[in-house]
Amino acid sequence: MSISKESELLGMQKASEAVAYTLKEMRTYAQPGMSTKELDEYGAKILSDLGAKSAPYLTYGFPGYTCISVDNEFCHGIPSDRRILKEGDLINIDVSAELDGFWADNGGSFVLGDDIHQHQKLVDASKAILQKAISHIRGGVKIADIGHLMETEAKKRGFKVIKNLGGHGIGRGLHEEPGELMNYKNRFDLRRFKKNSVVAIETFISTTSTYATELSDGWTMVGNKGGYMAQHEHTIVVTDGQPIILTEMNGILN
């Protein structure tokens, strides 16, 4: 989507604030001993109270309202009564929704309670890489150059990037052009970011894997070589200068 009038920006801001607030509240609500299903239902109620509809449920018939991935699950984890959160778990919550015809997306990985399994370094790397990537995005910048920056920063910190997951355009639908905003440099990708376009920028930083593979449930993705992954995501508007971070309220980079 390209923002062409004030009403579109306001619509995107409202949808983005709904997903950002939901993500922030879910992160605060998460406790050891809680099931991922209970956490998902808490998020679903917040979205509903705000008049927003779950994007994965609406678009793909996803069996949950938000994606909650724990430990070795990289993304698209299905909320379950059987998955009980534990102290030190690496958790990723991804919240996307539609509100009044506008769609927004955000997500973040965090360690639940004490970092007894030493996941915080990975989480911090993902946050720092997203922050740096966003600060370099403006109209005219090559999409592949941002991917290059992400992979370079990951390697610097001793991590890898997942090569078959990426960010995407968003606005009037959950996934729009430009698609495949990857975390590495694709030298054949000559596209550039366009001023006023709305994109969901996300990191996929991992310890050992470079590809995500789908489990037999048809949704949950794990690493081709195991290990762990951290993801952080903001919906932004590209400008001539620093992007407008529409989902900033989620506090994922704090």
PDB file of N, CA, C and O in Angstrom, residues 48-92:
ATOM      1  N   SER A  48     -10.570  -7.969  19.782  1.00  0.00           N
ATOM      2  CA  SER A  48     -12.023  -7.876  19.629  1.00  0.00           C
ATOM      3  C   SER A  48     -12.566  -6.594  20.257  1.00  0.00           C
ATOM      4  O   SER A  48     -13.393  -5.895  19.673  1.00  0.00           O
ATOM      5  N   ASP A  49     -12.086  -6.276  21.464  1.00  0.00           N
ATOM      6  CA  ASP A  49     -12.535  -5.060  22.165  1.00  0.00           C
ATOM      7  C   ASP A  49     -12.163  -3.799  21.391  1.00  0.00           C
ATOM      8  O   ASP A  49     -12.842  -2.766  21.500  1.00  0.00           O
ATOM      9  N   LEU A  50     -11.096  -3.888  20.611  1.00  0.00           N
ATOM     10  CA  LEU A  50     -10.651  -2.740  19.800  1.00  0.00           C
ATOM     11  C   LEU A  50     -11.331  -2.710  18.428  1.00  0.00           C
ATOM     12  O   LEU A  50     -11.081  -1.813  17.622  1.00  0.00           O
ATOM     13  N   GLY A  51     -12.145  -3.726  18.157  1.00  0.00           N
ATOM     14  CA  GLY A  51     -12.848  -3.797  16.867  1.00  0.00           C
ATOM     15  C   GLY A  51     -12.006  -4.386  15.749  1.00  0.00           C
ATOM     16  O   GLY A  51     -12.357  -4.295  14.573  1.00  0.00           O
ATOM     17  N   ALA A  52     -10.865  -5.009  16.128  1.00  0.00           N
ATOM     18  CA  ALA A  52      -9.948  -5.571  15.126  1.00  0.00           C
ATOM     19  C   ALA A  52     -10.181  -7.071  14.977  1.00  0.00           C
ATOM     20  O   ALA A  52     -10.636  -7.739  15.898  1.00  0.00           O
ATOM     21  N   LYS A  53      -9.844  -7.589  13.789  1.00  0.00           N
ATOM     22  CA  LYS A  53      -9.991  -9.028  13.518  1.00  0.00           C
ATOM     23  C   LYS A  53      -8.633  -9.642  13.233  1.00  0.00           C
ATOM     24  O   LYS A  53      -7.834  -9.076  12.486  1.00  0.00           O
ATOM     25  N   SER A  54      -8.410 -10.819  13.799  1.00  0.00           N
ATOM     26  CA  SER A  54      -7.136 -11.524  13.619  1.00  0.00           C
ATOM     27  C   SER A  54      -6.854 -11.780  12.140  1.00  0.00           C
ATOM     28  O   SER A  54      -7.651 -12.395  11.443  1.00  0.00           O
ATOM     29  N   ALA A  55      -5.703 -11.306  11.674  1.00  0.00           N
ATOM     30  CA  ALA A  55      -5.343 -11.456  10.260  1.00  0.00           C
ATOM     31  C   ALA A  55      -5.067 -12.897   9.836  1.00  0.00           C
ATOM     32  O   ALA A  55      -5.564 -13.335   8.807  1.00  0.00           O
ATOM     33  N   PRO A  56      -4.289 -13.688  10.614  1.00  0.00           N
ATOM     34  CA  PRO A  56      -4.042 -15.069  10.175  1.00  0.00           C
ATOM     35  C   PRO A  56      -5.314 -15.912  10.161  1.00  0.00           C
ATOM     36  O   PRO A  56      -5.496 -16.764   9.293  1.00  0.00           O
ATOM     37  N   TYR A  57      -6.199 -15.645  11.118  1.00  0.00           N
ATOM     38  CA  TYR A  57      -7.471 -16.373  11.178  1.00  0.00           C
ATOM     39  C   TYR A  57      -8.345 -15.987   9.982  1.00  0.00           C
ATOM     40  O   TYR A  57      -8.912 -16.840   9.296  1.00  0.00           O
ATOM     41  N   LEU A  58      -8.400 -14.681   9.721  1.00  0.00           N
ATOM     42  CA  LEU A  58      -9.231 -14.139   8.635  1.00  0.00           C
ATOM     43  C   LEU A  58      -8.704 -14.547   7.258  1.00  0.00           C
ATOM     44  O   LEU A  58      -9.467 -14.933   6.377  1.00  0.00           O
ATOM     45  N   THR A  59      -7.395 -14.467   7.088  1.00  0.00           N
ATOM     46  CA  THR A  59      -6.779 -14.690   5.773  1.00  0.00           C
ATOM     47  C   THR A  59      -6.544 -16.158   5.448  1.00  0.00           C
ATOM     48  O   THR A  59      -6.778 -16.600   4.328  1.00  0.00           O
ATOM     49  N   TYR A  60      -6.073 -16.905   6.435  1.00  0.00           N
ATOM     50  CA  TYR A  60      -5.640 -18.280   6.155  1.00  0.00           C
ATOM     51  C   TYR A  60      -6.403 -19.344   6.924  1.00  0.00           C
ATOM     52  O   TYR A  60      -6.118 -20.537   6.772  1.00  0.00           O
ATOM     53  N   GLY A  61      -7.337 -18.923   7.784  1.00  0.00           N
ATOM     54  CA  GLY A  61      -8.027 -19.897   8.616  1.00  0.00           C
ATOM     55  C   GLY A  61      -7.091 -20.517   9.644  1.00  0.00           C
ATOM     56  O   GLY A  61      -7.233 -21.674  10.038  1.00  0.00           O
ATOM     57  N   PHE A  62      -6.111 -19.731  10.095  1.00  0.00           N
ATOM     58  CA  PHE A  62      -5.141 -20.199  11.091  1.00  0.00           C
ATOM     59  C   PHE A  62      -5.878 -20.617  12.365  1.00  0.00           C
ATOM     60  O   PHE A  62      -6.794 -19.927  12.807  1.00  0.00           O
ATOM     61  N   PRO A  63      -5.483 -21.753  12.983  1.00  0.00           N
ATOM     62  CA  PRO A  63      -6.176 -22.245  14.179  1.00  0.00           C
ATOM     63  C   PRO A  63      -5.782 -21.522  15.469  1.00  0.00           C
ATOM     64  O   PRO A  63      -5.317 -22.115  16.431  1.00  0.00           O
ATOM     65  N   GLY A  64      -5.932 -20.221  15.470  1.00  0.00           N
ATOM     66  CA  GLY A  64      -5.604 -19.377  16.617  1.00  0.00           C
ATOM     67  C   GLY A  64      -5.776 -17.939  16.186  1.00  0.00           C
ATOM     68  O   GLY A  64      -6.001 -17.666  15.000  1.00  0.00           O
ATOM     69  N   TYR A  65      -5.667 -17.011  17.119  1.00  0.00           N
ATOM     70  CA  TYR A  65      -5.843 -15.587  16.784  1.00  0.00           C
ATOM     71  C   TYR A  65      -4.510 -14.879  16.629  1.00  0.00           C
ATOM     72  O   TYR A  65      -4.396 -13.894  15.904  1.00  0.00           O
ATOM     73  N   THR A  66      -3.501 -15.410  17.326  1.00  0.00           N
ATOM     74  CA  THR A  66      -2.138 -14.889  17.195  1.00  0.00           C
ATOM     75  C   THR A  66      -1.211 -16.096  17.028  1.00  0.00           C
ATOM     76  O   THR A  66      -1.596 -17.217  17.340  1.00  0.00           O
ATOM     77  N   CYS A  67      -0.006 -15.865  16.533  1.00  0.00           N
ATOM     78  CA  CYS A  67       0.979 -16.945  16.427  1.00  0.00           C
ATOM     79  C   CYS A  67       1.878 -16.887  17.663  1.00  0.00           C
ATOM     80  O   CYS A  67       2.454 -15.830  17.950  1.00  0.00           O
ATOM     81  N   ILE A  68       1.955 -17.992  18.393  1.00  0.00           N
ATOM     82  CA  ILE A  68       2.800 -18.047  19.590  1.00  0.00           C
ATOM     83  C   ILE A  68       3.758 -19.235  19.440  1.00  0.00           C
ATOM     84  O   ILE A  68       3.339 -20.383  19.426  1.00  0.00           O
ATOM     85  N   SER A  69       5.036 -18.914  19.286  1.00  0.00           N
ATOM     86  CA  SER A  69       6.055 -19.944  19.059  1.00  0.00           C
ATOM     87  C   SER A  69       6.980 -19.994  20.268  1.00  0.00           C
ATOM     88  O   SER A  69       7.397 -18.951  20.779  1.00  0.00           O
ATOM     89  N   VAL A  70       7.287 -21.204  20.717  1.00  0.00           N
ATOM     90  CA  VAL A  70       8.068 -21.380  21.939  1.00  0.00           C
ATOM     91  C   VAL A  70       9.323 -22.221  21.670  1.00  0.00           C
ATOM     92  O   VAL A  70       9.258 -23.257  21.010  1.00  0.00           O
ATOM     93  N   ASP A  71      10.448 -21.728  22.197  1.00  0.00           N
ATOM     94  CA  ASP A  71      11.739 -22.423  22.124  1.00  0.00           C
ATOM     95  C   ASP A  71      12.155 -22.792  20.700  1.00  0.00           C
ATOM     96  O   ASP A  71      12.458 -21.917  19.914  1.00  0.00           O
ATOM     97  N   ASN A  72      12.150 -24.093  20.340  1.00  0.00           N
ATOM     98  CA  ASN A  72      12.671 -24.482  19.023  1.00  0.00           C
ATOM     99  C   ASN A  72      11.689 -24.177  17.886  1.00  0.00           C
ATOM    100  O   ASN A  72      12.024 -24.343  16.716  1.00  0.00           O
ATOM    101  N   GLU A  73      10.469 -23.730  18.221  1.00  0.00           N
ATOM    102  CA  GLU A  73       9.518 -23.304  17.180  1.00  0.00           C
ATOM    103  C   GLU A  73       9.940 -21.918  16.704  1.00  0.00           C
ATOM    104  O   GLU A  73      10.099 -21.013  17.517  1.00  0.00           O
ATOM    105  N   PHE A  74      10.143 -21.782  15.395  1.00  0.00           N
ATOM    106  CA  PHE A  74      10.620 -20.509  14.862  1.00  0.00           C
ATOM    107  C   PHE A  74       9.489 -19.499  14.653  1.00  0.00           C
ATOM    108  O   PHE A  74       9.617 -18.332  14.966  1.00  0.00           O
ATOM    109  N   CYS A  75       8.386 -19.952  14.078  1.00  0.00           N
ATOM    110  CA  CYS A  75       7.258 -19.048  13.812  1.00  0.00           C
ATOM    111  C   CYS A  75       6.002 -19.857  13.508  1.00  0.00           C
ATOM    112  O   CYS A  75       6.069 -21.077  13.324  1.00  0.00           O
ATOM    113  N   HIS A  76       4.864 -19.154  13.463  1.00  0.00           N
ATOM    114  CA  HIS A  76       3.548 -19.735  13.131  1.00  0.00           C
ATOM    115  C   HIS A  76       3.109 -20.829  14.108  1.00  0.00           C
ATOM    116  O   HIS A  76       2.373 -21.730  13.742  1.00  0.00           O
ATOM    117  N   GLY A  77       3.607 -20.727  15.356  1.00  0.00           N
ATOM    118  CA  GLY A  77       3.212 -21.700  16.381  1.00  0.00           C
ATOM    119  C   GLY A  77       1.723 -21.609  16.687  1.00  0.00           C
ATOM    120  O   GLY A  77       1.175 -20.517  16.837  1.00  0.00           O
ATOM    121  N   ILE A  78       1.064 -22.764  16.755  1.00  0.00           N
ATOM    122  CA  ILE A  78      -0.380 -22.822  17.022  1.00  0.00           C
ATOM    123  C   ILE A  78      -0.619 -22.793  18.535  1.00  0.00           C
ATOM    124  O   ILE A  78      -0.078 -23.631  19.259  1.00  0.00           O
ATOM    125  N   PRO A  79      -1.435 -21.848  19.022  1.00  0.00           N
ATOM    126  CA  PRO A  79      -1.772 -21.824  20.451  1.00  0.00           C
ATOM    127  C   PRO A  79      -2.423 -23.147  20.870  1.00  0.00           C
ATOM    128  O   PRO A  79      -3.264 -23.684  20.149  1.00  0.00           O
ATOM    129  N   SER A  80      -2.001 -23.667  22.030  1.00  0.00           N
ATOM    130  CA  SER A  80      -2.474 -24.984  22.457  1.00  0.00           C
ATOM    131  C   SER A  80      -2.648 -25.059  23.967  1.00  0.00           C
ATOM    132  O   SER A  80      -1.879 -24.458  24.722  1.00  0.00           O
ATOM    133  N   ASP A  81      -3.639 -25.832  24.403  1.00  0.00           N
ATOM    134  CA  ASP A  81      -3.847 -26.106  25.836  1.00  0.00           C
ATOM    135  C   ASP A  81      -2.688 -26.918  26.391  1.00  0.00           C
ATOM    136  O   ASP A  81      -2.415 -26.888  27.595  1.00  0.00           O
ATOM    137  N   ARG A  82      -2.037 -27.667  25.512  1.00  0.00           N
ATOM    138  CA  ARG A  82      -0.985 -28.583  25.950  1.00  0.00           C
ATOM    139  C   ARG A  82       0.390 -27.916  26.079  1.00  0.00           C
ATOM    140  O   ARG A  82       1.281 -28.464  26.706  1.00  0.00           O
ATOM    141  N   ARG A  83       0.546 -26.764  25.434  1.00  0.00           N
ATOM    142  CA  ARG A  83       1.854 -26.089  25.508  1.00  0.00           C
ATOM    143  C   ARG A  83       1.873 -25.146  26.707  1.00  0.00           C
ATOM    144  O   ARG A  83       1.234 -24.091  26.687  1.00  0.00           O
ATOM    145  N   ILE A  84       2.563 -25.548  27.753  1.00  0.00           N
ATOM    146  CA  ILE A  84       2.614 -24.753  28.985  1.00  0.00           C
ATOM    147  C   ILE A  84       3.931 -23.978  29.041  1.00  0.00           C
ATOM    148  O   ILE A  84       5.008 -24.555  28.869  1.00  0.00           O
ATOM    149  N   LEU A  85       3.825 -22.678  29.272  1.00  0.00           N
ATOM    150  CA  LEU A  85       5.012 -21.819  29.324  1.00  0.00           C
ATOM    151  C   LEU A  85       5.821 -22.083  30.589  1.00  0.00           C
ATOM    152  O   LEU A  85       5.258 -22.328  31.651  1.00  0.00           O
ATOM    153  N   LYS A  86       7.160 -22.012  30.428  1.00  0.00           N
ATOM    154  CA  LYS A  86       8.060 -22.260  31.550  1.00  0.00           C
ATOM    155  C   LYS A  86       9.057 -21.111  31.699  1.00  0.00           C
ATOM    156  O   LYS A  86       9.357 -20.407  30.731  1.00  0.00           O
ATOM    157  N   GLU A  87       9.575 -20.979  32.899  1.00  0.00           N
ATOM    158  CA  GLU A  87      10.608 -19.983  33.187  1.00  0.00           C
ATOM    159  C   GLU A  87      11.772 -20.166  32.218  1.00  0.00           C
ATOM    160  O   GLU A  87      12.239 -21.284  31.992  1.00  0.00           O
ATOM    161  N   GLY A  88      12.235 -19.067  31.624  1.00  0.00           N
ATOM    162  CA  GLY A  88      13.385 -19.119  30.723  1.00  0.00           C
ATOM    163  C   GLY A  88      13.058 -19.463  29.285  1.00  0.00           C
ATOM    164  O   GLY A  88      13.952 -19.497  28.431  1.00  0.00           O
ATOM    165  N   ASP A  89      11.772 -19.733  28.981  1.00  0.00           N
ATOM    166  CA  ASP A  89      11.379 -20.038  27.594  1.00  0.00           C
ATOM    167  C   ASP A  89      11.676 -18.859  26.671  1.00  0.00           C
ATOM    168  O   ASP A  89      11.505 -17.688  27.053  1.00  0.00           O
ATOM    169  N   LEU A  90      12.095 -19.171  25.443  1.00  0.00           N
ATOM    170  CA  LEU A  90      12.189 -18.172  24.381  1.00  0.00           C
ATOM    171  C   LEU A  90      10.832 -18.173  23.684  1.00  0.00           C
ATOM    172  O   LEU A  90      10.417 -19.183  23.118  1.00  0.00           O
ATOM    173  N   ILE A  91      10.125 -17.063  23.771  1.00  0.00           N
ATOM    174  CA  ILE A  91       8.767 -16.978  23.224  1.00  0.00           C
ATOM    175  C   ILE A  91       8.710 -15.929  22.122  1.00  0.00           C
ATOM    176  O   ILE A  91       9.303 -14.850  22.245  1.00  0.00           O
ATOM    177  N   ASN A  92       8.003 -16.265  21.056  1.00  0.00           N
ATOM    178  CA  ASN A  92       7.728 -15.277  20.015  1.00  0.00           C
ATOM    179  C   ASN A  92       6.217 -15.134  19.864  1.00  0.00           C
ATOM    180  O   ASN A  92       5.502 -16.125  19.727  1.00  0.00           O
TER     181      ASN A  92
END
